[in-house]
Coordinates of C-alpha atoms and ligand atoms in Angstrom, one line a residue:
M1219 CA 0.1 -0.5 0.1
D1220 CA 1.3 3.6 -0.6
H1221 CA 1.3 5.3 2.6
G1222 CA 2.3 8.6 0.6
S1223 CA 5.3 10.6 0.0
K1224 CA 7.2 9.8 2.8
I1225 CA 10.9 11.7 2.5
E1226 CA 13.6 10.2 4.2
C1227 CA 15.1 11.1 7.0
K1228 CA 18.5 13.0 6.8
R1229 CA 19.5 14.4 10.0
D1230 CA 22.0 12.4 12.6
P1231 CA 19.8 10.6 15.6
E1232 CA 19.6 12.0 19.2
V1233 CA 21.9 10.2 21.3
N1234 CA 22.1 10.7 25.0
V1235 CA 20.5 13.8 25.1
A1236 CA 17.8 14.3 28.0
F1237 CA 14.5 16.1 27.5
D1238 CA 12.2 17.9 30.3
A1239 CA 9.3 15.7 27.8
V1240 CA 9.5 14.0 24.9
I1241 CA 5.8 14.1 23.0
V1242 CA 4.7 11.5 21.1
G1243 CA 3.2 12.9 17.4
S1244 CA 2.6 16.9 16.4
G1245 CA -0.9 16.6 15.7
F1246 CA -3.4 19.8 17.4
A1247 CA -1.9 17.9 20.9
G1248 CA 1.2 17.6 20.6
M1249 CA 2.1 20.8 19.3
Y1250 CA -0.5 22.4 22.2
M1251 CA 1.0 20.6 24.3
L1252 CA 4.6 21.5 23.6
H1253 CA 3.5 25.5 23.4
R1254 CA 2.6 24.3 27.2
L1255 CA 5.5 23.4 28.2
R1256 CA 7.8 25.5 26.6
G1257 CA 5.8 28.6 28.0
L1258 CA 6.4 26.8 31.9
G1259 CA 10.4 26.7 30.3
F1260 CA 10.4 23.1 30.3
S1261 CA 13.1 21.3 27.9
A1262 CA 10.4 18.9 25.1
R1263 CA 11.3 17.2 22.2
V1264 CA 8.7 16.2 19.9
Y1265 CA 8.8 13.1 17.4
E1266 CA 6.4 12.7 14.4
A1267 CA 6.1 10.1 12.0
G1268 CA 4.5 12.2 9.3
G1269 CA 6.5 14.8 7.2
G1270 CA 4.4 17.6 8.7
V1271 CA 2.0 18.9 11.7
G1272 CA -1.1 17.8 11.4
G1273 CA -2.1 14.1 12.5
T1274 CA -5.4 13.5 11.6
W1275 CA -5.1 16.4 9.1
Y1276 CA -2.2 15.6 7.8
W1277 CA -2.7 11.5 7.3
N1278 CA -6.2 11.7 6.2
R1279 CA -6.2 13.2 2.4
Y1280 CA -9.2 10.9 1.1
P1281 CA -11.4 13.2 -1.2
G1282 CA -13.7 15.3 0.5
A1283 CA -12.4 15.3 4.3
R1284 CA -13.4 18.1 6.6
C1285 CA -14.3 18.8 10.1
D1286 CA -18.1 17.6 11.3
I1287 CA -18.2 20.1 14.0
T1288 CA -18.6 24.0 12.6
S1289 CA -15.1 25.3 12.0
M1290 CA -15.5 28.4 14.1
Q1291 CA -15.5 25.9 17.5
Y1292 CA -13.0 23.6 15.6
S1293 CA -10.2 24.9 16.8
Y1294 CA -7.8 25.9 19.4
S1295 CA -9.1 28.4 22.0
F1296 CA -5.8 29.4 23.9
S1297 CA -4.8 32.3 22.0
E1298 CA -7.2 35.1 21.2
E1299 CA -5.4 36.9 19.1
L1300 CA -5.0 33.1 16.5
D1301 CA -8.8 33.4 16.9
Q1302 CA -9.4 36.7 16.3
E1303 CA -6.6 36.6 12.7
W1304 CA -7.4 33.0 11.5
S1305 CA -10.4 33.3 9.2
W1306 CA -12.2 29.8 8.2
S1307 CA -13.8 29.7 4.6
E1308 CA -16.3 27.3 5.3
K1309 CA -18.8 25.8 7.8
Y1310 CA -17.4 22.6 8.0
S1311 CA -13.6 23.0 6.6
P1312 CA -12.3 20.9 4.5
Q1313 CA -8.9 19.0 4.8
P1314 CA -6.3 21.1 3.1
E1315 CA -7.2 24.4 5.3
I1316 CA -7.5 22.2 8.7
L1317 CA -4.0 21.4 7.4
D1318 CA -3.0 24.7 7.3
Y1319 CA -4.8 26.0 10.2
A1320 CA -1.9 23.4 11.7
N1321 CA 1.1 24.7 10.0
H1322 CA 0.2 28.7 10.6
V1323 CA 0.2 27.5 14.2
A1324 CA 3.2 25.7 13.4
D1325 CA 4.8 28.7 12.3
R1326 CA 3.4 31.4 14.7
F1327 CA 4.2 30.0 18.1
D1328 CA 7.5 28.8 16.1
L1329 CA 6.9 25.0 16.9
R1330 CA 9.0 23.2 14.2
S1331 CA 12.3 23.5 15.2
D1332 CA 11.4 20.9 18.5
I1333 CA 9.9 19.0 16.3
R1334 CA 11.5 16.2 14.3
F1335 CA 10.0 14.6 11.8
D1336 CA 9.6 11.2 10.1
T1337 CA 10.4 9.7 12.8
R1338 CA 8.1 7.1 14.5
V1339 CA 9.2 6.9 18.5
T1340 CA 8.9 2.2 18.6
A1341 CA 9.7 1.8 22.2
A1342 CA 8.9 4.0 25.7
T1343 CA 10.5 2.4 28.8
F1344 CA 10.4 3.1 32.1
D1345 CA 14.0 3.2 34.2
E1346 CA 13.3 3.1 37.4
D1347 CA 16.6 3.8 38.9
A1348 CA 16.4 7.0 37.0
K1349 CA 13.2 7.6 37.4
H1350 CA 13.0 8.4 33.6
W1351 CA 11.6 7.0 30.3
S1352 CA 13.9 6.1 27.9
I1353 CA 12.5 6.3 24.2
E1354 CA 13.7 5.3 21.1
T1355 CA 12.6 5.8 17.5
D1356 CA 13.0 4.5 14.4
Q1357 CA 15.5 6.6 12.8
G1358 CA 18.1 6.1 15.6
D1359 CA 17.0 8.2 18.5
V1360 CA 17.6 6.9 22.0
V1361 CA 17.1 10.0 24.8
S1362 CA 15.6 10.1 27.6
A1363 CA 12.8 12.3 29.7
Q1364 CA 11.0 12.5 32.5
F1365 CA 7.8 13.0 31.4
C1366 CA 6.9 10.7 28.4
I1367 CA 3.7 12.2 26.6
M1368 CA 1.7 10.9 24.1
A1369 CA -0.3 12.4 22.0
V1370 CA -0.7 10.1 19.7
G1371 CA -4.3 10.6 18.7
C1372 CA -7.6 8.1 18.9
L1373 CA -8.3 7.8 15.8
S1374 CA -4.8 7.3 13.6
S1375 CA -4.0 3.8 14.2
A1376 CA -5.7 2.6 10.0
N1377 CA -7.4 -0.8 9.6
L1378 CA -6.2 -2.6 7.0
P1379 CA -8.8 -6.4 7.4
P1380 CA -6.5 -8.6 6.7
F1381 CA -8.4 -10.0 3.8
E1382 CA -7.6 -13.3 2.4
D1383 CA -5.0 -12.7 -0.6
I1384 CA -4.6 -9.2 -0.7
E1385 CA -1.2 -9.8 -1.6
K1386 CA -2.2 -10.7 -5.2
F1387 CA -4.6 -7.4 -6.1
E1388 CA -2.5 -6.1 -8.7
G1389 CA -4.6 -2.8 -9.3
L1390 CA -4.1 0.4 -6.1
L1391 CA -5.1 -0.4 -2.7
Y1392 CA -5.9 2.4 -0.1
H1393 CA -6.4 3.1 3.4
T1394 CA -8.6 6.1 3.9
G1395 CA -6.5 6.9 7.0
E1396 CA -3.3 6.8 5.0
W1397 CA -4.5 9.1 1.6
P1398 CA -1.0 9.2 -0.9
H1399 CA -0.2 13.0 -0.8
E1400 CA -0.1 13.6 -4.1
G1401 CA -3.5 12.6 -4.4
V1402 CA -4.9 10.2 -6.4
D1403 CA -6.8 10.4 -10.3
L1404 CA -9.4 7.7 -10.2
T1405 CA -11.2 9.4 -13.6
G1406 CA -11.9 6.4 -16.0
L1407 CA -11.3 3.5 -13.4
R1408 CA -13.1 0.9 -11.4
V1409 CA -13.6 2.1 -8.3
G1410 CA -14.2 -0.5 -4.8
V1411 CA -14.7 1.1 -1.7
I1412 CA -15.2 -1.4 1.7
G1413 CA -16.5 0.4 4.5
T1414 CA -19.8 2.9 5.3
G1415 CA -18.6 4.9 8.2
S1416 CA -17.7 8.8 8.3
S1417 CA -14.9 8.7 5.9
A1418 CA -16.8 6.5 3.2
I1419 CA -19.6 8.5 3.2
Q1420 CA -17.9 11.8 2.8
S1421 CA -15.7 10.5 0.2
I1422 CA -18.1 7.9 -1.6
P1423 CA -19.9 11.3 -3.1
V1424 CA -16.3 12.8 -4.3
M1425 CA -15.0 10.3 -5.4
A1426 CA -18.2 8.8 -8.0
Q1427 CA -17.8 11.9 -9.5
Q1428 CA -14.3 11.0 -11.4
A1429 CA -14.6 6.8 -10.9
K1430 CA -16.1 5.2 -14.0
T1431 CA -18.1 2.7 -11.8
L1432 CA -17.5 3.2 -8.3
T1433 CA -18.7 -0.3 -6.2
V1434 CA -19.9 0.4 -2.2
F1435 CA -18.7 -3.2 -0.2
Q1436 CA -21.8 -2.8 2.9
R1437 CA -21.2 -4.5 6.1
T1438 CA -23.6 -2.1 8.4
P1439 CA -25.4 0.5 7.1
N1440 CA -24.6 4.4 8.5
Y1441 CA -27.3 6.9 9.5
A1442 CA -25.9 11.0 8.5
V1443 CA -27.6 14.0 8.7
P1444 CA -26.9 16.5 5.5
A1445 CA -23.7 18.4 6.7
R1446 CA -25.8 22.1 4.8
N1447 CA -22.3 22.9 4.4
E1448 CA -21.8 26.4 2.9
K1449 CA -19.4 29.6 2.5
L1450 CA -18.9 30.8 5.6
D1451 CA -21.0 33.6 5.7
P1452 CA -18.5 37.1 7.2
E1453 CA -21.1 38.9 9.4
F1454 CA -21.6 35.6 11.0
E1455 CA -17.5 35.4 11.4
R1456 CA -17.1 38.8 12.5
E1457 CA -20.1 38.4 14.9
T1458 CA -18.6 34.6 16.1
K1459 CA -15.2 36.5 16.6
A1460 CA -17.0 39.7 18.8
G1461 CA -18.4 37.0 21.3
Y1462 CA -15.4 34.7 20.8
P1463 CA -14.6 34.8 25.2
E1464 CA -18.8 34.0 25.6
L1465 CA -18.6 31.0 22.4
R1466 CA -16.1 29.2 24.7
E1467 CA -17.3 29.1 27.5
K1468 CA -20.4 28.3 26.3
M1469 CA -18.6 25.0 24.2
R1470 CA -16.8 23.9 27.8
A1471 CA -20.4 24.1 29.7
R1472 CA -22.1 21.4 27.1
P1473 CA -21.0 17.4 27.3
T1474 CA -19.4 18.2 24.0
G1475 CA -17.3 20.7 24.2
F1476 CA -19.1 22.0 21.6
Y1477 CA -22.2 24.3 21.3
F1478 CA -25.7 24.3 19.4
D1479 CA -29.0 24.7 19.7
F1480 CA -30.4 22.0 22.5
N1481 CA -34.3 21.0 23.3
I1482 CA -34.3 19.1 26.2
Q1483 CA -38.0 18.2 26.2
P1484 CA -38.1 13.9 26.2
A1485 CA -38.9 12.6 22.2
L1486 CA -42.0 10.9 23.9
E1487 CA -43.5 14.2 25.7
A1488 CA -44.2 15.5 22.2
T1489 CA -46.7 14.7 19.6
A1490 CA -45.9 12.8 16.3
E1491 CA -46.9 16.1 14.5
E1492 CA -44.6 18.5 16.7
R1493 CA -41.8 15.2 16.8
E1494 CA -42.0 15.5 13.3
K1495 CA -41.7 18.9 13.0
K1496 CA -38.6 19.2 15.3
Y1497 CA -37.4 17.0 13.0
E1498 CA -37.9 18.9 10.1
E1499 CA -36.5 21.8 11.2
A1500 CA -33.3 20.1 12.9
W1501 CA -32.4 18.2 9.6
A1502 CA -32.5 21.2 7.7
R1503 CA -30.3 22.9 9.6
G1504 CA -27.7 19.6 9.5
G1505 CA -24.7 18.5 11.0
L1506 CA -24.2 16.9 14.3
P1507 CA -27.2 19.2 16.1
F1508 CA -29.2 16.8 14.5
L1509 CA -29.4 14.5 17.6
G1510 CA -29.8 17.6 19.7
A1511 CA -33.7 17.7 18.3
F1512 CA -34.6 15.7 22.2
G1513 CA -33.3 15.2 24.7
D1514 CA -33.6 11.8 25.3
L1515 CA -32.8 10.2 21.9
L1516 CA -29.6 8.4 23.2
F1517 CA -30.8 7.5 26.1
E1518 CA -34.2 6.2 25.7
K1519 CA -35.0 3.3 23.1
D1520 CA -38.7 4.0 22.5
A1521 CA -37.6 7.9 21.8
N1522 CA -34.4 6.6 19.6
D1523 CA -37.0 4.4 17.6
T1524 CA -38.2 7.9 16.4
I1525 CA -35.3 9.4 15.6
A1526 CA -34.6 6.5 13.4
E1527 CA -37.8 6.1 11.1
F1528 CA -37.0 9.9 10.5
G1529 CA -34.0 9.1 9.4
R1530 CA -34.7 5.6 7.4
K1531 CA -37.6 7.7 5.9
K1532 CA -35.3 10.5 4.4
I1533 CA -33.3 7.6 3.1
R1534 CA -36.0 6.2 1.5
D1535 CA -37.2 9.5 0.1
V1536 CA -33.4 9.9 -1.8
V1537 CA -32.7 6.9 -3.2
K1538 CA -34.1 5.7 -5.9
D1539 CA -33.9 2.2 -6.4
P1540 CA -35.8 1.0 -3.4
A1541 CA -34.1 -2.5 -3.1
T1542 CA -30.9 -0.4 -2.5
A1543 CA -32.7 2.4 0.1
D1544 CA -33.7 -1.1 1.9
L1545 CA -29.8 -1.7 2.2
L1546 CA -28.8 1.8 2.6
C1547 CA -31.3 1.5 5.6
P1548 CA -30.2 0.3 9.5
V1549 CA -31.8 -1.0 11.6
D1550 CA -29.8 -0.2 15.2
V1551 CA -30.1 2.9 17.4
F1552 CA -29.3 6.2 15.7
G1553 CA -26.7 8.1 16.8
C1554 CA -25.4 4.5 18.4
K1555 CA -22.3 4.1 16.0
R1556 CA -20.8 7.4 15.8
L1557 CA -23.4 9.9 13.0
C1558 CA -22.1 10.2 10.3
V1559 CA -22.8 14.2 8.4
D1560 CA -22.6 13.9 4.5
S1561 CA -22.7 15.8 1.3
G1562 CA -25.0 14.0 -1.5
Y1563 CA -23.9 10.4 0.1
F1564 CA -27.2 9.2 -0.4
E1565 CA -28.0 10.3 -4.0
T1566 CA -25.1 9.0 -5.0
Y1567 CA -26.8 5.9 -5.2
N1568 CA -29.3 7.6 -7.7
L1569 CA -26.3 7.6 -10.6
P1570 CA -26.0 4.5 -12.7
H1571 CA -22.5 4.2 -12.4
V1572 CA -22.5 3.6 -8.6
S1573 CA -23.8 0.2 -7.0
L1574 CA -24.1 -0.8 -3.2
V1575 CA -23.0 -4.7 -2.2
D1576 CA -24.2 -6.4 0.6
I1577 CA -21.7 -8.0 2.9
S1578 CA -23.8 -8.3 5.7
K1579 CA -24.1 -11.9 5.4
K1580 CA -21.4 -13.1 3.0
P1581 CA -17.7 -10.9 3.9
I1582 CA -15.6 -9.9 1.7
E1583 CA -14.1 -14.2 1.1
R1584 CA -10.5 -12.8 -0.6
L1585 CA -8.7 -10.2 -3.1
T1586 CA -7.6 -11.4 -6.6
E1587 CA -5.6 -9.8 -9.1
Q1588 CA -8.2 -8.1 -10.2
G1589 CA -10.7 -8.2 -7.4
I1590 CA -12.8 -8.8 -5.0
V1591 CA -14.7 -11.6 -4.5
T1592 CA -17.3 -12.0 -1.9
D1593 CA -20.3 -14.1 -2.0
G1594 CA -18.8 -16.3 -4.6
I1595 CA -19.1 -13.4 -7.6
E1596 CA -16.2 -11.4 -8.2
Y1597 CA -16.0 -7.8 -9.2
P1598 CA -13.1 -6.2 -11.0
V1599 CA -11.9 -3.2 -9.5
D1600 CA -8.8 -0.9 -10.6
V1601 CA -8.9 0.4 -6.9
I1602 CA -9.9 -0.7 -4.1
V1603 CA -9.9 1.9 -0.5
C1604 CA -10.7 1.0 2.1
A1605 CA -12.2 2.8 4.7
T1606 CA -12.1 0.6 7.0
G1607 CA -11.7 2.8 10.3
F1608 CA -9.1 2.3 12.6
A1609 CA -8.1 0.8 15.5
A1610 CA -9.3 2.9 17.9
M1611 CA -8.5 4.6 21.3
T1612 CA -5.4 1.8 21.8
G1613 CA -4.4 0.9 18.7
S1614 CA -1.5 3.6 18.5
F1615 CA -0.7 2.7 22.0
D1616 CA -0.2 -0.7 21.3
N1617 CA 1.9 0.2 18.2
I1618 CA 4.6 1.4 20.7
L1619 CA 6.8 -1.0 22.6
I1620 CA 5.9 1.4 26.2
T1621 CA 7.2 -0.4 29.6
G1622 CA 6.1 0.2 32.5
R1623 CA 7.4 -0.4 36.0
S1624 CA 8.4 -4.5 36.6
G1625 CA 8.7 -4.7 33.1
L1626 CA 4.7 -4.7 32.2
T1627 CA 4.3 -3.4 28.9
L1628 CA 1.1 -1.3 28.2
T1629 CA -0.1 -3.7 26.0
E1630 CA -0.1 -6.8 28.8
K1631 CA -1.8 -4.4 31.3
W1632 CA -4.8 -3.6 28.2
Q1633 CA -5.0 -7.1 27.1
A1634 CA -8.5 -6.8 28.8
G1635 CA -9.3 -3.5 27.4
P1636 CA -7.8 -0.2 28.4
R1637 CA -7.3 1.5 32.5
T1638 CA -6.2 4.3 33.3
Y1639 CA -7.3 7.1 36.2
L1640 CA -9.1 9.4 34.5
G1641 CA -8.3 9.4 30.9
L1642 CA -4.9 10.6 31.9
S1643 CA -2.1 7.5 33.2
S1644 CA -2.6 4.5 33.8
Q1645 CA -1.0 2.5 37.2
G1646 CA 2.7 0.9 36.4
F1647 CA 3.7 3.8 33.8
P1648 CA 4.4 7.0 36.3
N1649 CA 5.1 9.6 34.5
L1650 CA 3.1 8.5 31.1
F1651 CA 0.8 11.0 30.5
M1652 CA -2.5 9.7 27.7
I1653 CA -3.7 13.3 25.6
T1654 CA -7.2 11.7 25.1
G1655 CA -6.7 8.8 26.5
P1656 CA -9.4 5.8 27.2
G1657 CA -11.4 6.5 30.0
S1658 CA -11.4 10.3 29.3
P1659 CA -14.4 12.0 26.8
S1660 CA -12.2 12.6 23.9
V1661 CA -13.7 11.4 21.0
L1662 CA -17.2 12.4 22.8
A1663 CA -16.1 15.7 22.8
S1664 CA -15.4 18.5 20.4
M1665 CA -11.5 16.9 20.3
I1666 CA -9.3 20.0 19.9
Q1667 CA -11.0 21.2 23.3
A1668 CA -10.7 18.4 25.1
I1669 CA -6.5 18.4 24.2
E1670 CA -6.4 21.6 25.2
Q1671 CA -8.0 20.7 28.6
H1672 CA -5.5 17.7 29.2
V1673 CA -2.6 19.2 28.3
D1674 CA -3.5 22.2 30.7
W1675 CA -4.3 19.7 33.2
M1676 CA -1.0 17.8 32.7
A1677 CA 1.2 21.1 32.4
D1678 CA 0.0 22.3 35.7
C1679 CA 0.8 19.3 36.9
M1680 CA 4.2 19.2 35.5
G1681 CA 4.6 22.8 37.2
H1682 CA 3.9 21.4 40.3
M1683 CA 5.9 19.1 40.2
R1684 CA 8.6 20.9 39.3
D1685 CA 7.7 23.5 42.2
I1686 CA 8.1 20.9 45.3
S1687 CA 10.9 18.9 43.8
A1688 CA 9.2 15.7 42.6
Q1689 CA 10.0 13.3 40.3
T1690 CA 7.0 11.4 39.1
I1691 CA 3.6 10.6 39.8
E1692 CA 1.5 7.6 39.2
P1693 CA -2.1 7.2 39.4
L1694 CA -2.8 4.5 42.3
V1695 CA -4.6 1.3 41.9
E1696 CA -8.1 1.5 43.5
Y1697 CA -8.5 4.9 42.3
E1698 CA -7.9 3.1 38.7
D1699 CA -9.8 0.7 39.2
N1700 CA -12.7 3.0 40.4
W1701 CA -12.3 4.8 37.4
V1702 CA -12.4 1.8 35.1
D1703 CA -16.0 0.4 36.9
H1704 CA -16.8 4.2 36.8
V1705 CA -16.8 4.7 32.9
N1706 CA -17.7 1.5 32.6
E1707 CA -21.4 2.4 34.6
V1708 CA -22.4 5.7 33.2
S1709 CA -21.8 4.3 29.7
K1710 CA -24.3 1.9 30.0
V1711 CA -27.0 4.7 30.8
S1712 CA -26.3 5.4 27.0
L1713 CA -27.6 3.7 24.0
R1714 CA -24.6 4.2 22.8
S1715 CA -23.1 1.2 24.5
T1716 CA -25.4 -1.4 23.0
C1717 CA -24.1 -1.4 19.4
S1718 CA -21.0 -3.0 18.1
S1719 CA -18.9 0.5 17.4
W1720 CA -15.1 1.4 17.3
Y1721 CA -16.0 3.3 20.9
V1722 CA -16.2 -0.6 22.5
G1723 CA -13.5 -1.8 19.7
A1724 CA -15.7 -3.9 18.1
N1725 CA -15.1 -3.1 14.8
V1726 CA -12.3 -5.4 14.8
P1727 CA -12.3 -8.7 16.2
G1728 CA -10.8 -10.1 18.8
R1729 CA -9.9 -6.8 20.6
P1730 CA -12.4 -6.3 24.3
R1731 CA -15.6 -5.2 24.2
V1732 CA -14.9 -2.0 26.3
F1733 CA -17.0 1.1 26.3
M1734 CA -13.4 3.7 26.3
P1735 CA -14.3 7.3 25.9
Y1736 CA -15.9 8.8 29.0
I1737 CA -19.6 9.6 28.4
G1738 CA -20.2 11.5 31.9
G1739 CA -20.6 15.0 30.2
F1740 CA -17.5 17.5 29.8
P1741 CA -17.5 19.7 32.6
I1742 CA -18.5 16.8 34.8
Y1743 CA -15.4 15.4 33.8
V1744 CA -13.8 18.6 33.6
D1745 CA -14.9 19.2 37.4
K1746 CA -14.1 15.7 38.4
C1747 CA -10.2 16.3 37.1
N1748 CA -10.1 19.7 38.6
D1749 CA -11.1 18.4 42.0
V1750 CA -8.7 15.8 41.7
M1751 CA -5.8 18.6 40.9
T1752 CA -7.0 21.1 44.2
N1753 CA -7.6 17.8 46.4
G1754 CA -3.3 17.5 45.6
F1755 CA -3.5 14.9 43.5
E1756 CA -5.9 12.8 44.9
G1757 CA -5.6 8.9 43.8
F1758 CA -2.5 9.6 42.2
V1759 CA 1.2 9.3 44.6
L1760 CA 3.9 11.5 43.9
D1761 CA 7.8 9.6 44.5
G1762 CA 5.6 7.3 45.7
E1763 CA 3.7 9.0 48.7
K1764 CA 0.0 11.0 49.0
S1765 CA 0.1 14.4 48.5
N1766 CA -1.3 16.7 51.1
A1767 CA 0.2 19.7 49.0
A1768 CA -2.3 22.3 47.2
P1769 CA -0.8 22.7 43.9
R1770 CA -0.3 26.4 42.5
V1771 CA -2.6 26.1 39.6
R1772 CA -1.9 27.8 36.7
L1773 CA -4.7 26.8 33.6
T1774 CA -6.8 24.5 34.6
E1775 CA -9.6 26.3 36.7
K1776 CA -10.4 27.9 33.8
W1777 CA -12.1 24.8 32.2
R1778 CA -14.3 24.7 35.3
V1779 CA -17.4 26.7 34.4
P1780 CA -20.9 25.7 35.1
V1781 CA -23.2 23.1 33.9
D1782 CA -25.4 24.6 30.8
V1783 CA -28.7 23.1 33.2
D1784 CA -30.7 23.4 29.7
I1785 CA -28.7 19.9 28.9
I1786 CA -28.1 18.4 32.0
S1787 CA -28.2 14.4 30.3
P1788 CA -29.2 11.1 32.3
A1789 CA -25.7 10.1 31.5
M1790 CA -24.9 13.8 33.2
I1791 CA -26.8 12.4 36.3
A1792 CA -25.0 9.6 36.4
A1793 CA -21.5 10.5 36.4
R1794 CA -22.1 13.0 39.4
R1795 CA -24.3 10.3 41.6
V1796 CA -21.6 7.7 41.5
P1797 CA -18.7 9.2 43.2
V1798 CA -14.9 8.4 42.4
V1799 CA -12.6 10.9 44.2
Ligands
N01_2263 O1 -14.2 4.3 10.1 P1 -15.8 3.5 10.9 P2 -14.3 5.3 9.4 N1 -15.2 -5.8 5.9 O2 -15.2 2.5 11.5 C1 -16.5 -1.2 7.4 C2 -14.2 10.3 12.6 N2 -14.0 10.7 10.9 O3 -12.8 5.7 9.2 O4 -19.6 -0.6 10.8 C3 -15.9 -4.7 5.2 O5 -16.8 3.8 11.3 C4 -16.8 -1.0 9.0 O6 -18.2 -1.7 8.8 P3 -19.3 -2.0 10.5 C5 -15.2 9.9 13.2 O7 -15.4 9.9 14.7 C6 -14.7 11.9 11.3 O8 -15.3 6.0 8.6 O9 -17.6 -2.4 11.4 N3 -16.4 -3.8 6.2 C7 -17.6 0.4 8.9 O10 -18.5 0.4 8.5 C8 -15.5 8.4 13.0 O11 -17.0 8.2 13.5 C9 -14.7 12.4 10.2 O12 -19.7 -3.6 10.2 C10 -15.4 -3.7 7.1 C11 -16.2 0.8 7.9 O13 -15.6 -0.3 7.4 C12 -14.7 7.8 12.7 O14 -12.9 8.8 12.9 C13 -14.6 11.6 9.0 C14 -14.5 -4.3 7.6 C15 -15.5 1.3 9.0 O15 -15.5 2.3 9.4 C16 -14.2 6.7 12.1 O16 -14.3 6.8 10.8 C17 -14.0 10.8 8.9 C18 -14.0 -5.4 6.8 N4 -13.2 -6.2 7.2 C19 -13.7 9.7 10.4 N5 -13.9 -3.5 8.4 C20 -15.2 14.0 10.2 O17 -16.1 14.2 10.0 C21 -14.0 -2.7 8.5 N6 -15.6 -2.3 7.5 C22 -14.8 15.5 11.0

């Protein structure tokens, strides 16, 4: 598979160099972490496997890739100047523009000099005597650092299913998450797309414009809401910028970390006519806020049935061939798998050169020299696009040999599912921090908000440790166990825990079924993190001892905002009910 235009690394390896922190990854998480640590006077080295900054937006260059949280909110909040000077061109900006923004941030804050690109971290080992991490890369670097900070992303380890005879296929094979940087010209080619998640739903309409034929191999259909993307209105941009600090506060008060109109009323308290009206209005506005049409849609199955039926009706309204429409209609809970946001996805199936193959009962048997075989039928294609997702949340940790105390590896420890305290760190791995790690809101919140909150907490923690000359911090196992149980308990309140999604690791065979992100709501989670810190890092030991010292809080408190009482959800109530710290 072509992994894009990778530049050969020409630099000398770094050997026997010591840093305060090594950061793995230079996506939005790694860049902000570097910026914060520099501001506190720490030395830091970032290693990045890609040839540039941007993480997800560096790799996911497939046609049609764009954010599905509005651009004015899908951005850093730490710098008011940055907020004011950057302009987005569209309501949902395309990948190249988001990558431009990442590059702008890297330049504006002069981050590149501390980043080593084209360098993949292969191993991180905790030295119990020296109380530091030894980090190795595929470029021969062997450096040490007091802190090792994993900024590896939640959806960055591509899942390429081991299709039988995959190596025999003579055409071009791509994964959407590792799309060639020079692009792919599909003009006149027969394209087969495997998968119908967000990446497929964004890319299929665009690829269909070029391809000679486009055949979609669907294992599970997905709901999708129209994006209603448009050029950003300059007046709207001006107004938003004038009120940016207030908007950022409103975002922090929301369970998802982004702001949109939300109707707390339960769906079944409305009449059928009222529901229909609300759904139509929300559908007309489009995007993920569609799920805010009523307050209980992700918590009550009967309520969800009403929105699911509405979603299916919309598919049938658009797709002309009834058999194809039937195949495209999901039967499971609406929004259980991450809701997709589309621009002309279902309409694409009305095109004469686009077809759908149901592989729900008869999976892909094998690839041949010329194509894809399922149910004994060979579908000849020139290009296969695997839109098959990621080993979510933990895959990028598994790709690095992370060895903690007593020689235990993180992969061994997480064999039955990830175990963290607050999604920040894991017992037995002192001074190893995970930005948006499993057990934190991460993918259930707006990622950039979740990243900034984690980074600010970590920066405060490291500053405090320096203030009191502490060498190590590590969670206590009983607090970690309580947190893992809590994450699991709260998830049961939500219908999202009920289907086989990547949230529970079910998209990759053999992975344990555990609901990995924290669904208790962003502001509730922030309160817990802040309480832990202001209680002297409750649940952690510093240099092996419980600490009573009041930390100097530099950045973390800004994240504590009153919860928006208009949107208290059952998950938030459950999150508050269950004591953790
Ligand atoms: O991946 P997915 P994705 N044979 O896991 C199918 C974010 N994102 O890259 O559902 C055949 O959702 C699989 O089938 P099934 C967003 O959070 C955001 O699309 O497991 N099919 C499914 O249809 C998103 O949720 C944006 O039965 C196989 C598909 O491949 C997340 O990334 C854009 C298969 C994978 O769907 C992941 O999205 C894009 C097999 N062996 C992504 N294995 C934005 O808009 C898997 N599949 C911001």
